[in-house]
Amino acid sequence: MNDKLINAWNKMYEKLESWLDILVVNLPNILIAIFVFIIALIASKYISKLARRILDRSRLQPSMKNLISKFISIAVVIIGLFLILGILNLDKALNTILAGAGVAGLAVGLALQGALANTYSGIILSYIKHIKFGDWIETNDIEGEVIDIDLRAVTIKQVDNNLVYIPNKLVVDNPIKNYSTTAQSRVILECGVGYESDLRFVEKLTKETIVTNFEAVQKKDDVLFLWRAFGDSSINYELRFWINSTSALEVAKAKSETMMLMKEAYDQNNINIPFPIRTLDFPKGFGLNKEPEEPKEE
């Protein structure tokens, strides 16, 4: 038993000694490989910055510029890894890796379908001009300003300053409403006035109020005023006009300002904005106002 243990120990010692010899022989190559790896990391950082400066002179979108600079940085690191394999005389290992890359790529592709779909969608979103940094969009029932587009998600800042990260695939697969594609946005407001009102005067007063207070509206013809329906307690109309803004938040502010201006103008001209009123009609002799009868004494 002792002989077997001694024999095993000698074999293990010989193996460790051979590994140490290989390490000492290849120590210069290992040091060079570490040095090349560090240089590759540093070079990828500076080359990526240089590429971004060059791309800034082009007309590409900022998201596309970020994407290209990231790919360049990754490519520099990959080139460094190939150089390291050559320095360490691992060419055979490299061939083995390349041979198994197809099978590994298939397995990774099946396992990371969602991530790869988001990456591909991120490339598409970075390339198209319909969405760019600073645009105010609405997609997947989320509305806000686009502040970032990467390979995983689109980052949107909402009105309440919260950040929402929407996977790129959902943005590509669903409709996108971009408020920033035009120089102007339309304000739509519905209201109603009492049946006793002079409808032509109401229309004239409303248009004059809008023209006076909004820069984008130059004349009354720029304001669309439509009577819509005879309601239960009011005659309802719809008001439409343009403002110089591409933000849904500015549209909401303009709508709020319009409501205050119209209320002030209507109050000054005794125009009533009615609200629903319910009238209770009691039949004669219902007895609500009758005095209670005194009890009779026996």
CSV table of C-alpha atoms in Angstrom, one decimal:
chain,number,residue,atom,x,y,z
A,1,MET,CA,0.0,0.0,0.0
A,2,ASN,CA,2.8,2.4,0.9
A,3,ASP,CA,4.6,1.6,-2.4
A,4,LYS,CA,1.5,2.6,-4.3
A,5,LEU,CA,1.2,5.8,-2.5
A,6,ILE,CA,4.9,6.6,-3.0
A,7,ASN,CA,4.5,5.7,-6.7
A,8,ALA,CA,1.5,8.0,-7.1
A,9,TRP,CA,3.2,10.8,-5.3
A,10,ASN,CA,6.3,10.5,-7.6
A,11,LYS,CA,4.1,10.6,-10.7
A,12,MET,CA,2.2,13.6,-9.4
A,13,TYR,CA,5.5,15.3,-8.6
A,14,GLU,CA,6.9,14.6,-12.0
A,15,LYS,CA,3.7,16.0,-13.6
A,16,LEU,CA,3.9,19.2,-11.5
A,17,GLU,CA,7.6,19.5,-12.3
A,18,SER,CA,6.9,19.2,-16.1
A,19,TRP,CA,4.2,21.9,-15.8
A,20,LEU,CA,6.6,24.1,-14.0
A,21,ASP,CA,9.2,23.6,-16.7
A,22,ILE,CA,6.6,24.5,-19.4
A,23,LEU,CA,5.6,27.6,-17.4
A,24,VAL,CA,9.2,28.7,-17.1
A,25,VAL,CA,9.9,28.1,-20.8
A,26,ASN,CA,6.7,29.9,-21.8
A,27,LEU,CA,7.0,32.7,-19.2
A,28,PRO,CA,8.2,35.3,-21.7
A,29,ASN,CA,5.3,34.5,-24.0
A,30,ILE,CA,2.8,34.7,-21.1
A,31,LEU,CA,4.2,38.1,-20.1
A,32,ILE,CA,4.0,39.3,-23.7
A,33,ALA,CA,0.4,37.9,-24.0
A,34,ILE,CA,-0.6,39.8,-20.8
A,35,PHE,CA,1.0,42.9,-22.1
A,36,VAL,CA,-0.8,42.6,-25.5
A,37,PHE,CA,-4.1,42.0,-23.7
A,38,ILE,CA,-3.6,45.2,-21.7
A,39,ILE,CA,-2.6,47.1,-24.8
A,40,ALA,CA,-5.7,45.8,-26.6
A,41,LEU,CA,-8.0,47.0,-23.8
A,42,ILE,CA,-6.4,50.5,-23.8
A,43,ALA,CA,-6.4,50.6,-27.6
A,44,SER,CA,-10.0,49.7,-27.8
A,45,LYS,CA,-10.9,52.5,-25.5
A,46,TYR,CA,-9.0,55.2,-27.4
A,47,ILE,CA,-9.8,53.9,-30.9
A,48,SER,CA,-13.5,53.9,-29.9
A,49,LYS,CA,-13.2,57.5,-28.8
A,50,LEU,CA,-11.4,58.4,-32.0
A,51,ALA,CA,-14.0,56.7,-34.1
A,52,ARG,CA,-16.7,58.6,-32.3
A,53,ARG,CA,-15.0,61.9,-33.0
A,54,ILE,CA,-14.8,61.0,-36.7
A,55,LEU,CA,-18.4,59.9,-36.7
A,56,ASP,CA,-19.5,63.1,-35.1
A,57,ARG,CA,-18.7,64.9,-38.3
A,58,SER,CA,-21.2,62.7,-40.2
A,59,ARG,CA,-24.9,63.0,-40.3
A,60,LEU,CA,-25.6,59.7,-38.6
A,61,GLN,CA,-27.9,59.6,-35.6
A,62,PRO,CA,-26.2,59.7,-32.2
A,63,SER,CA,-27.5,56.2,-31.4
A,64,MET,CA,-25.9,54.8,-34.6
A,65,LYS,CA,-22.6,56.6,-33.8
A,66,ASN,CA,-22.6,54.9,-30.3
A,67,LEU,CA,-23.4,51.5,-31.9
A,68,ILE,CA,-20.5,51.8,-34.5
A,69,SER,CA,-18.0,52.9,-31.8
A,70,LYS,CA,-19.0,50.0,-29.6
A,71,PHE,CA,-18.5,47.5,-32.4
A,72,ILE,CA,-15.1,49.0,-33.2
A,73,SER,CA,-14.1,48.6,-29.6
A,74,ILE,CA,-15.2,45.0,-29.5
A,75,ALA,CA,-13.4,44.3,-32.8
A,76,VAL,CA,-10.1,45.6,-31.4
A,77,VAL,CA,-10.4,43.4,-28.3
A,78,ILE,CA,-11.1,40.3,-30.5
A,79,ILE,CA,-8.1,41.1,-32.6
A,80,GLY,CA,-6.0,41.3,-29.4
A,81,LEU,CA,-7.3,37.8,-28.3
A,82,PHE,CA,-6.3,36.3,-31.6
A,83,LEU,CA,-2.8,37.7,-31.2
A,84,ILE,CA,-2.6,36.3,-27.7
A,85,LEU,CA,-3.5,32.8,-29.0
A,86,GLY,CA,-0.8,33.1,-31.6
A,87,ILE,CA,1.8,34.3,-29.0
A,88,LEU,CA,1.0,31.3,-26.7
A,89,ASN,CA,1.2,28.9,-29.6
A,90,LEU,CA,-2.4,27.9,-29.2
A,91,ASP,CA,-3.1,27.8,-33.0
A,92,LYS,CA,-4.5,24.3,-32.7
A,93,ALA,CA,-6.8,25.4,-29.9
A,94,LEU,CA,-7.9,28.3,-32.2
A,95,ASN,CA,-8.8,25.9,-34.9
A,96,THR,CA,-10.7,23.8,-32.5
A,97,ILE,CA,-12.6,26.9,-31.3
A,98,LEU,CA,-13.4,27.9,-34.8
A,99,ALA,CA,-14.6,24.4,-35.7
A,100,GLY,CA,-16.9,24.3,-32.7
A,101,ALA,CA,-18.1,27.9,-33.2
A,102,GLY,CA,-21.0,26.8,-35.5
A,103,VAL,CA,-22.4,24.3,-33.0
A,104,ALA,CA,-21.9,26.7,-30.1
A,105,GLY,CA,-23.4,29.6,-32.1
A,106,LEU,CA,-26.5,27.5,-32.7
A,107,ALA,CA,-26.8,26.6,-29.1
A,108,VAL,CA,-26.2,30.2,-27.9
A,109,GLY,CA,-28.7,31.5,-30.6
A,110,LEU,CA,-31.4,29.2,-29.3
A,111,ALA,CA,-30.7,30.1,-25.7
A,112,LEU,CA,-30.6,33.9,-26.3
A,113,GLN,CA,-33.4,34.4,-28.8
A,114,GLY,CA,-34.8,37.3,-26.9
A,115,ALA,CA,-31.5,39.0,-26.3
A,116,LEU,CA,-30.5,38.6,-30.0
A,117,ALA,CA,-33.9,39.9,-31.1
A,118,ASN,CA,-33.4,43.0,-29.0
A,119,THR,CA,-29.9,43.5,-30.3
A,120,TYR,CA,-31.0,43.2,-33.9
A,121,SER,CA,-33.9,45.6,-33.2
A,122,GLY,CA,-31.5,48.0,-31.5
A,123,ILE,CA,-29.4,48.1,-34.7
A,124,ILE,CA,-32.6,48.9,-36.7
A,125,LEU,CA,-33.7,51.6,-34.3
A,126,SER,CA,-30.2,53.2,-34.4
A,127,TYR,CA,-30.2,53.2,-38.2
A,128,ILE,CA,-33.7,54.6,-39.0
A,129,LYS,CA,-34.3,58.3,-38.8
A,130,HIS,CA,-37.9,58.1,-37.4
A,131,ILE,CA,-36.6,58.0,-33.8
A,132,LYS,CA,-33.6,59.9,-32.5
A,133,PHE,CA,-32.4,61.3,-29.2
A,134,GLY,CA,-34.7,64.1,-27.9
A,135,ASP,CA,-37.8,62.9,-29.7
A,136,TRP,CA,-41.1,62.8,-27.8
A,137,ILE,CA,-42.7,59.5,-28.7
A,138,GLU,CA,-45.5,57.2,-27.6
A,139,THR,CA,-45.2,53.4,-27.9
A,140,ASN,CA,-46.4,50.4,-26.0
A,141,ASP,CA,-48.7,52.8,-24.0
A,142,ILE,CA,-45.6,54.7,-22.7
A,143,GLU,CA,-45.0,58.3,-23.6
A,144,GLY,CA,-41.9,60.4,-23.1
A,145,GLU,CA,-38.6,61.7,-24.4
A,146,VAL,CA,-36.1,59.4,-26.0
A,147,ILE,CA,-32.8,59.8,-24.1
A,148,ASP,CA,-30.9,56.6,-25.1
A,149,ILE,CA,-31.0,53.7,-27.6
A,150,ASP,CA,-28.6,50.8,-27.0
A,151,LEU,CA,-28.5,47.2,-28.0
A,152,ARG,CA,-31.0,46.1,-25.3
A,153,ALA,CA,-33.6,48.8,-24.8
A,154,VAL,CA,-34.9,52.2,-25.6
A,155,THR,CA,-34.8,54.6,-22.6
A,156,ILE,CA,-37.7,57.0,-22.3
A,157,LYS,CA,-38.0,59.8,-19.8
A,158,GLN,CA,-41.6,60.4,-18.8
A,159,VAL,CA,-43.3,63.7,-17.7
A,160,ASP,CA,-42.8,62.8,-14.1
A,161,ASN,CA,-39.0,62.4,-14.7
A,162,ASN,CA,-39.1,58.6,-14.3
A,163,LEU,CA,-37.1,56.5,-16.8
A,164,VAL,CA,-38.7,53.6,-18.6
A,165,TYR,CA,-36.7,51.0,-20.4
A,166,ILE,CA,-38.6,49.3,-23.3
A,167,PRO,CA,-37.0,46.3,-25.0
A,168,ASN,CA,-36.1,47.1,-28.5
A,169,LYS,CA,-38.1,44.2,-30.0
A,170,LEU,CA,-41.3,45.7,-28.5
A,171,VAL,CA,-40.6,49.1,-30.0
A,172,VAL,CA,-40.0,47.6,-33.4
A,173,ASP,CA,-43.0,45.3,-33.4
A,174,ASN,CA,-45.5,47.9,-32.1
A,175,PRO,CA,-46.7,51.3,-33.5
A,176,ILE,CA,-44.7,54.4,-32.7
A,177,LYS,CA,-46.2,57.8,-32.4
A,178,ASN,CA,-43.5,60.5,-32.8
A,179,TYR,CA,-44.6,64.0,-31.8
A,180,SER,CA,-41.3,65.5,-32.9
A,181,THR,CA,-41.4,64.7,-36.6
A,182,THR,CA,-43.2,67.9,-37.4
A,183,ALA,CA,-42.6,71.5,-36.3
A,184,GLN,CA,-46.1,71.9,-34.9
A,185,SER,CA,-48.7,70.0,-32.8
A,186,ARG,CA,-52.4,70.3,-32.8
A,187,VAL,CA,-54.4,71.2,-29.7
A,188,ILE,CA,-57.9,69.7,-29.6
A,189,LEU,CA,-60.4,70.8,-26.9
A,190,GLU,CA,-64.1,70.0,-26.4
A,191,CYS,CA,-66.5,72.2,-24.5
A,192,GLY,CA,-70.1,73.3,-24.4
A,193,VAL,CA,-72.3,76.4,-23.7
A,194,GLY,CA,-75.8,76.9,-22.6
A,195,TYR,CA,-78.8,76.7,-24.9
A,196,GLU,CA,-79.5,80.4,-24.3
A,197,SER,CA,-76.1,81.4,-25.8
A,198,ASP,CA,-75.6,83.2,-29.1
A,199,LEU,CA,-73.7,80.6,-31.0
A,200,ARG,CA,-72.2,82.9,-33.6
A,201,PHE,CA,-70.9,85.2,-30.9
A,202,VAL,CA,-69.5,82.3,-29.0
A,203,GLU,CA,-67.6,81.1,-32.0
A,204,LYS,CA,-66.3,84.6,-32.8
A,205,LEU,CA,-65.2,85.2,-29.2
A,206,THR,CA,-63.5,81.8,-28.9
A,207,LYS,CA,-61.5,82.3,-32.1
A,208,GLU,CA,-60.4,85.9,-31.1
A,209,THR,CA,-59.2,84.5,-27.7
A,210,ILE,CA,-57.1,81.9,-29.4
A,211,VAL,CA,-55.6,84.3,-32.0
A,212,THR,CA,-54.7,86.8,-29.3
A,213,ASN,CA,-52.9,84.4,-27.0
A,214,PHE,CA,-51.1,81.9,-29.2
A,215,GLU,CA,-48.2,82.8,-31.5
A,216,ALA,CA,-48.7,80.1,-34.0
A,217,VAL,CA,-52.2,81.2,-34.7
A,218,GLN,CA,-52.0,84.2,-37.0
A,219,LYS,CA,-55.7,84.6,-38.0
A,220,LYS,CA,-59.1,83.3,-37.3
A,221,ASP,CA,-59.0,80.9,-40.2
A,222,ASP,CA,-56.2,79.0,-38.4
A,223,VAL,CA,-58.7,78.0,-35.7
A,224,LEU,CA,-61.1,75.2,-36.5
A,225,PHE,CA,-64.4,75.6,-34.6
A,226,LEU,CA,-67.0,73.0,-35.0
A,227,TRP,CA,-70.4,72.6,-33.3
A,228,ARG,CA,-70.7,68.9,-32.6
A,229,ALA,CA,-74.0,68.1,-30.8
A,230,PHE,CA,-77.0,69.2,-28.8
A,231,GLY,CA,-76.1,67.7,-25.4
A,232,ASP,CA,-78.3,67.0,-22.4
A,233,SER,CA,-77.5,70.3,-20.8
A,234,SER,CA,-75.3,72.2,-23.4
A,235,ILE,CA,-74.6,72.7,-27.0
A,236,ASN,CA,-71.2,71.1,-27.5
A,237,TYR,CA,-68.4,72.2,-29.8
A,238,GLU,CA,-64.8,71.1,-30.7
A,239,LEU,CA,-61.9,73.5,-31.0
A,240,ARG,CA,-58.7,72.8,-32.9
A,241,PHE,CA,-55.6,74.9,-33.5
A,242,TRP,CA,-51.8,74.5,-34.0
A,243,ILE,CA,-49.0,75.5,-31.7
A,244,ASN,CA,-45.3,75.7,-32.3
A,245,SER,CA,-44.2,72.7,-30.4
A,246,THR,CA,-43.3,69.0,-30.9
A,247,SER,CA,-43.8,67.9,-27.3
A,248,ALA,CA,-47.0,66.3,-25.9
A,249,LEU,CA,-46.2,68.1,-22.7
A,250,GLU,CA,-46.4,71.5,-24.4
A,251,VAL,CA,-49.7,70.4,-26.0
A,252,ALA,CA,-51.1,69.6,-22.6
A,253,LYS,CA,-49.9,73.0,-21.2
A,254,ALA,CA,-51.5,74.8,-24.2
A,255,LYS,CA,-54.8,72.9,-23.6
A,256,SER,CA,-54.7,73.9,-19.9
A,257,GLU,CA,-54.0,77.6,-20.8
A,258,THR,CA,-56.8,77.5,-23.4
A,259,MET,CA,-59.3,76.3,-20.8
A,260,MET,CA,-58.4,79.2,-18.4
A,261,LEU,CA,-58.5,81.8,-21.2
A,262,MET,CA,-61.9,80.6,-22.4
A,263,LYS,CA,-63.4,80.5,-18.9
A,264,GLU,CA,-62.2,84.1,-18.3
A,265,ALA,CA,-63.6,85.3,-21.7
A,266,TYR,CA,-67.0,83.5,-21.1
A,267,ASP,CA,-67.3,85.0,-17.6
A,268,GLN,CA,-66.7,88.5,-18.9
A,269,ASN,CA,-69.4,88.1,-21.6
A,270,ASN,CA,-72.0,86.2,-19.4
A,271,ILE,CA,-71.7,83.0,-21.4
A,272,ASN,CA,-72.6,80.0,-19.4
A,273,ILE,CA,-70.7,76.7,-19.4
A,274,PRO,CA,-73.4,74.4,-18.0
A,275,PHE,CA,-73.1,71.3,-15.9
A,276,PRO,CA,-75.6,68.5,-15.7
A,277,ILE,CA,-78.5,69.3,-13.4
A,278,ARG,CA,-81.1,66.8,-12.2
A,279,THR,CA,-84.6,68.1,-11.4
A,280,LEU,CA,-86.9,66.1,-9.1
A,281,ASP,CA,-90.6,66.5,-9.9
A,282,PHE,CA,-92.8,65.4,-7.0
A,283,PRO,CA,-96.5,64.8,-7.7
A,284,LYS,CA,-99.1,66.8,-5.9
A,285,GLY,CA,-100.0,65.7,-2.5
A,286,PHE,CA,-96.7,63.8,-2.1
A,287,GLY,CA,-96.6,65.0,1.5
A,288,LEU,CA,-93.0,66.1,1.9
A,289,ASN,CA,-94.0,69.5,3.2
A,290,LYS,CA,-97.0,68.3,5.3
A,291,GLU,CA,-96.7,68.8,9.0
A,292,PRO,CA,-96.9,65.6,11.0
A,293,GLU,CA,-100.3,64.8,12.5
A,294,GLU,CA,-100.5,65.0,16.3
A,295,PRO,CA,-101.5,61.8,18.0
A,296,LYS,CA,-105.1,61.6,19.1
A,297,GLU,CA,-105.9,61.2,22.7
A,298,GLU,CA,-108.2,58.3,23.6
